[in-house]
């Protein structure tokens, strides 16, 4: 889905309101002044003055404000502005918690990050990531959150699902980072759901901010701020996995494959269900698979 953010003048905004008055709808977001449902495009006018265009025909709607697609697309992936990027690690792993990090990166820091070899954590070895992360933590403003397996299971039981949990954590990480006084011109989230879903689940959250966000697929390979968050989150997730392994006396694997089923069955036999409640994401299919292995 196309996402475009502009900051036109108040006069341009009012001209747009007049032009599309019949497509104006109510918004539950306190920070949205006007919300328009156009043909295959949604336009949100925020109290900050920024205007967010989303949908297949976002470009056409943005042209009202003089938007030029070719120029905007050429510069959209260039990181020539202060930027917050977020990413999460642990979502696909049965054992271990869910780590989410938001990082604030300025253009002046790009050379430093590239010299360190910062990139998508999925393309780097865990050893390399853990060598680099201490320097990233020291030099880059960031906010890291870890939802432990025990807390994760409690939150899921309370009515959240795997997607809404991530929306809550991404939003909270960004909110807390913004509270430190950083002023990003753009906020990019490595997309894990649609913009529509994100906004739907965001309505449940009390801590909100007016800055528009962009959900972009494979953002960790396009934006250094997202790559930094990906690496710090990976380090945090691995640290949590190691701590849980030491506590239980079993090496807990990352991922959700057969190895996880086997270790889970061993934990069930040794300690019972309470061991999985504090170390694993219980709603994964691995839980039932582990129980069946134990019955054999």
Coordinates of C-alpha atoms in Angstrom, one line a residue:
X1 CA 0.0 0.0 0.0
X2 CA 1.3 3.4 -0.9
X3 CA 2.0 5.8 1.9
X4 CA 2.8 9.5 1.3
X5 CA 3.3 12.2 3.9
X6 CA 3.2 15.9 3.1
X7 CA 2.9 19.2 5.1
X8 CA 1.0 21.7 3.0
X9 CA -0.1 25.1 4.0
X10 CA -3.3 25.7 6.0
X11 CA -4.9 27.3 3.0
X12 CA -4.2 24.3 0.9
X13 CA -5.7 22.0 3.6
X14 CA -8.9 24.1 3.7
X15 CA -9.1 24.1 -0.1
X16 CA -8.9 20.3 0.0
X17 CA -11.6 20.2 2.7
X18 CA -13.9 22.3 0.6
X19 CA -13.2 20.1 -2.5
X20 CA -13.8 16.8 -0.8
X21 CA -16.4 17.8 1.8
X22 CA -18.8 15.0 0.9
X23 CA -16.1 12.3 1.6
X24 CA -15.3 13.6 5.0
X25 CA -15.8 11.0 7.7
X26 CA -15.4 10.9 11.5
X27 CA -12.1 9.7 13.0
X28 CA -11.6 8.1 16.5
X29 CA -8.0 9.3 16.4
X30 CA -7.7 12.4 18.6
X31 CA -4.8 13.7 16.6
X32 CA -6.6 13.6 13.2
X33 CA -8.5 16.9 12.3
X34 CA -10.0 15.6 9.1
X35 CA -10.3 12.1 7.7
X36 CA -11.4 11.5 4.1
X37 CA -12.4 8.2 2.4
X38 CA -11.7 8.7 -1.3
X39 CA -11.7 6.2 -4.2
X40 CA -9.0 3.7 -3.1
X41 CA -7.3 6.3 -0.9
X42 CA -7.6 7.5 2.6
X43 CA -6.4 11.0 3.6
X44 CA -5.7 11.9 7.2
X45 CA -5.0 15.5 8.2
X46 CA -3.2 15.6 11.5
X47 CA -3.3 18.4 14.1
X48 CA 0.4 18.8 13.5
X49 CA -0.3 20.0 10.0
X50 CA 1.0 16.8 8.3
X51 CA -1.2 15.0 5.8
X52 CA -1.0 11.2 5.3
X53 CA -2.2 9.6 2.1
X54 CA -2.7 5.8 2.0
X55 CA -4.0 3.4 -0.5
X56 CA -3.7 2.4 -4.2
X57 CA -4.5 5.9 -5.4
X58 CA -2.6 7.8 -2.7
X59 CA -0.5 9.5 -5.4
X60 CA -3.5 10.9 -7.3
X61 CA -4.9 12.3 -4.1
X62 CA -1.6 13.9 -3.1
X63 CA -1.3 15.6 -6.5
X64 CA -3.9 18.1 -5.2
X65 CA -1.0 19.6 -3.1
X66 CA 1.5 19.6 -6.0
X67 CA 2.9 16.1 -5.2
X68 CA 5.2 14.8 -8.0
X69 CA 5.5 11.0 -7.9
X70 CA 8.8 10.7 -9.6
X71 CA 10.6 13.2 -7.5
X72 CA 9.1 11.9 -4.2
X73 CA 9.9 8.3 -5.0
X74 CA 13.5 9.2 -5.9
X75 CA 14.0 10.8 -2.5
X76 CA 11.8 8.7 -0.3
X77 CA 14.4 6.0 0.5
X78 CA 17.3 8.5 0.8
X79 CA 17.9 8.9 4.5
X80 CA 18.6 12.6 4.4
X81 CA 16.5 13.5 7.4
X82 CA 16.3 12.7 11.2
X83 CA 14.4 9.5 11.3
X84 CA 12.9 7.0 13.8
X85 CA 12.9 3.4 12.7
X86 CA 11.4 0.4 14.6
X87 CA 11.6 -3.4 14.3
X88 CA 10.9 -6.4 16.4
X89 CA 12.5 -9.8 17.0
X90 CA 11.1 -13.0 18.6
X91 CA 7.7 -13.0 17.0
X92 CA 8.4 -16.2 15.1
X93 CA 10.2 -18.0 18.0
X94 CA 8.4 -20.3 20.3
X95 CA 10.8 -19.8 23.1
X96 CA 11.9 -16.4 24.4
X97 CA 10.1 -13.0 24.6
X98 CA 9.3 -10.4 22.1
X99 CA 11.8 -7.6 21.7
X100 CA 10.9 -4.3 20.1
X101 CA 13.2 -1.3 19.6
X102 CA 12.8 2.2 18.2
X103 CA 16.0 4.1 17.2
X104 CA 16.6 7.7 16.2
X105 CA 19.2 8.2 13.6
X106 CA 20.4 11.5 11.9
X107 CA 22.2 11.8 8.6
X108 CA 25.4 12.8 10.5
X109 CA 25.5 9.3 11.9
X110 CA 25.2 7.4 8.7
X111 CA 29.0 7.1 8.0
X112 CA 29.6 5.8 11.6
X113 CA 26.8 3.2 11.1
X114 CA 28.0 2.0 7.7
X115 CA 31.6 1.7 8.9
X116 CA 30.4 -0.6 11.7
X117 CA 28.7 -2.8 9.1
X118 CA 25.1 -2.0 10.2
X119 CA 22.6 -3.8 8.1
X120 CA 19.5 -6.1 8.3
X121 CA 20.1 -8.3 11.3
X122 CA 18.7 -11.2 9.3
X123 CA 21.8 -11.0 7.0
X124 CA 24.3 -10.9 9.9
X125 CA 25.5 -13.6 12.2
X126 CA 24.5 -13.4 15.8
X127 CA 28.1 -13.1 16.8
X128 CA 28.6 -10.1 14.5
X129 CA 25.4 -8.4 15.8
X130 CA 26.4 -8.9 19.5
X131 CA 29.9 -7.3 18.7
X132 CA 28.3 -4.2 17.2
X133 CA 25.3 -3.7 19.5
X134 CA 27.3 -2.2 22.5
X135 CA 28.5 0.6 20.3
X136 CA 25.0 1.2 18.9
X137 CA 23.6 1.4 22.4
X138 CA 26.2 3.9 23.3
X139 CA 26.0 6.2 20.3
X140 CA 22.4 5.9 19.1
X141 CA 19.3 7.2 21.0
X142 CA 16.9 4.3 21.2
X143 CA 14.1 2.8 23.3
X144 CA 14.1 -1.0 23.8
X145 CA 11.2 -3.0 25.2
X146 CA 11.1 -6.7 26.0
X147 CA 7.8 -8.5 26.7
X148 CA 8.8 -11.7 28.6
X149 CA 7.1 -15.0 27.7
X150 CA 5.2 -15.0 31.0
X151 CA 3.9 -11.4 30.4
X152 CA 3.3 -12.2 26.7
X153 CA 1.0 -15.2 27.6
X154 CA -0.9 -13.0 30.1
X155 CA -1.5 -10.3 27.5
X156 CA -2.7 -12.8 24.9
X157 CA -5.0 -14.3 27.5
X158 CA -6.4 -10.8 28.2
X159 CA -7.7 -10.5 24.7
X160 CA -4.7 -9.2 22.6
X161 CA -3.6 -11.2 19.6
X162 CA -0.1 -11.6 18.0
X163 CA -0.6 -8.5 15.8
X164 CA -2.2 -6.2 18.3
X165 CA 0.6 -7.0 20.8
X166 CA 3.2 -5.8 18.3
X167 CA 1.2 -2.7 17.5
X168 CA 1.1 -1.8 21.2
X169 CA 4.8 -2.4 21.7
X170 CA 5.9 -0.5 18.5
X171 CA 3.6 2.4 19.5
X172 CA 5.0 2.5 23.1
X173 CA 8.6 2.3 22.0
X174 CA 8.1 5.3 19.6
X175 CA 6.1 7.2 22.2
X176 CA 8.8 6.8 24.9
X177 CA 11.6 7.8 22.4
X178 CA 9.6 10.9 21.4
X179 CA 9.3 11.8 25.1
X180 CA 13.1 12.2 25.2
X181 CA 12.8 15.2 22.9
X182 CA 14.0 13.8 19.6
X183 CA 12.4 15.4 16.6
X184 CA 12.2 13.0 13.6
X185 CA 10.9 14.1 10.2
X186 CA 9.8 10.6 9.5
X187 CA 8.9 7.5 11.4
X188 CA 9.2 4.1 9.7
X189 CA 8.0 0.8 11.0
X190 CA 9.1 -2.5 9.4
X191 CA 5.7 -3.6 8.2
X192 CA 4.2 -6.6 10.0
X193 CA 0.5 -5.8 9.1
X194 CA -1.5 -3.4 7.0
X195 CA -1.8 0.3 7.8
X196 CA -5.6 -0.3 8.3
X197 CA -5.0 -3.0 10.9
X198 CA -2.3 -1.0 12.6
X199 CA -4.6 2.0 13.0
X200 CA -7.5 -0.3 14.2
X201 CA -5.4 -1.8 17.0
X202 CA -3.9 1.5 17.8
X203 CA -7.3 2.7 19.1
X204 CA -6.8 0.5 22.1
X205 CA -3.6 2.3 23.2
X206 CA -3.6 5.2 25.6
X207 CA -0.2 6.6 24.8
X208 CA -0.5 8.3 21.5
X209 CA 1.5 10.8 19.4
X210 CA 0.6 13.0 16.4
X211 CA 3.5 12.2 14.2
X212 CA 2.4 10.2 11.1
X213 CA 4.0 6.8 10.6
X214 CA 4.9 4.8 7.6
X215 CA 4.7 1.0 7.5
X216 CA 7.1 -0.3 4.9
X217 CA 8.0 -3.9 4.0
X218 CA 11.7 -4.9 4.3
X219 CA 12.5 -1.5 5.8
X220 CA 15.4 -2.9 7.7
X221 CA 17.3 -3.1 4.4
X222 CA 16.4 0.4 3.4
X223 CA 16.7 2.6 6.5
X224 CA 19.7 2.5 8.9
X225 CA 17.4 3.5 11.8
X226 CA 15.3 0.4 11.2
X227 CA 18.5 -1.7 10.8
X228 CA 19.8 -0.4 14.1
X229 CA 16.6 -1.3 15.8
X230 CA 16.6 -4.8 14.3
X231 CA 20.1 -5.4 15.6
X232 CA 19.5 -4.1 19.1
X233 CA 16.2 -6.1 19.3
X234 CA 18.0 -9.3 18.1
X235 CA 20.6 -8.9 20.9
X236 CA 17.9 -8.3 23.5
X237 CA 16.0 -11.4 22.3
X238 CA 19.1 -13.6 22.4
X239 CA 20.0 -12.3 25.9
X240 CA 16.6 -13.2 27.1
X241 CA 16.8 -16.7 25.5
X242 CA 20.2 -17.2 27.2
X243 CA 18.9 -16.2 30.6
X244 CA 15.8 -18.4 30.4
X245 CA 18.1 -21.3 29.3
X246 CA 20.3 -20.8 32.3
X247 CA 17.3 -20.7 34.7
X248 CA 15.7 -23.9 33.3
X249 CA 18.9 -25.8 32.7
X250 CA 18.0 -26.5 29.1
X251 CA 19.3 -24.8 25.9
X252 CA 16.2 -23.1 24.4
X253 CA 16.4 -22.9 20.6
X254 CA 15.3 -19.9 18.6
X255 CA 12.6 -20.5 16.0
X256 CA 9.5 -22.8 16.1
X257 CA 10.7 -26.0 14.5
X258 CA 11.0 -29.6 15.6
X259 CA 13.9 -28.8 17.9
X260 CA 11.6 -26.5 19.9
X261 CA 8.9 -29.3 20.1
X262 CA 11.5 -31.7 21.5
X263 CA 12.9 -29.2 24.1
X264 CA 9.4 -28.2 25.1
X265 CA 8.4 -31.9 25.7
X266 CA 11.6 -32.3 27.9
X267 CA 10.6 -29.3 29.9
X268 CA 7.1 -30.6 30.4
X269 CA 8.4 -33.9 31.6
X270 CA 10.9 -32.3 34.0
X271 CA 8.9 -29.3 35.4
X272 CA 5.4 -29.5 34.0
X273 CA 3.4 -26.8 32.3
X274 CA 4.7 -24.0 34.5
X275 CA 8.1 -24.2 32.7
X276 CA 6.5 -23.4 29.4
X277 CA 4.4 -20.6 30.9
X278 CA 7.6 -18.7 31.7
X279 CA 9.7 -19.6 28.7
X280 CA 7.5 -20.0 25.7
X281 CA 4.6 -18.4 23.7
X282 CA 1.9 -20.9 24.6
X283 CA -0.5 -20.2 21.7
X284 CA 2.0 -21.5 19.2
X285 CA 1.3 -25.0 17.9
X286 CA 4.5 -26.2 19.5
X287 CA 2.7 -26.5 22.8
X288 CA 0.3 -29.2 21.6
X289 CA 3.1 -30.9 19.6
X290 CA 5.2 -31.1 22.8
X291 CA 2.3 -32.7 24.7
X292 CA 1.9 -35.3 22.0
X293 CA 5.6 -36.2 22.1
X294 CA 5.4 -36.7 25.8
X295 CA 2.5 -39.1 25.4
X296 CA 4.4 -41.4 23.1

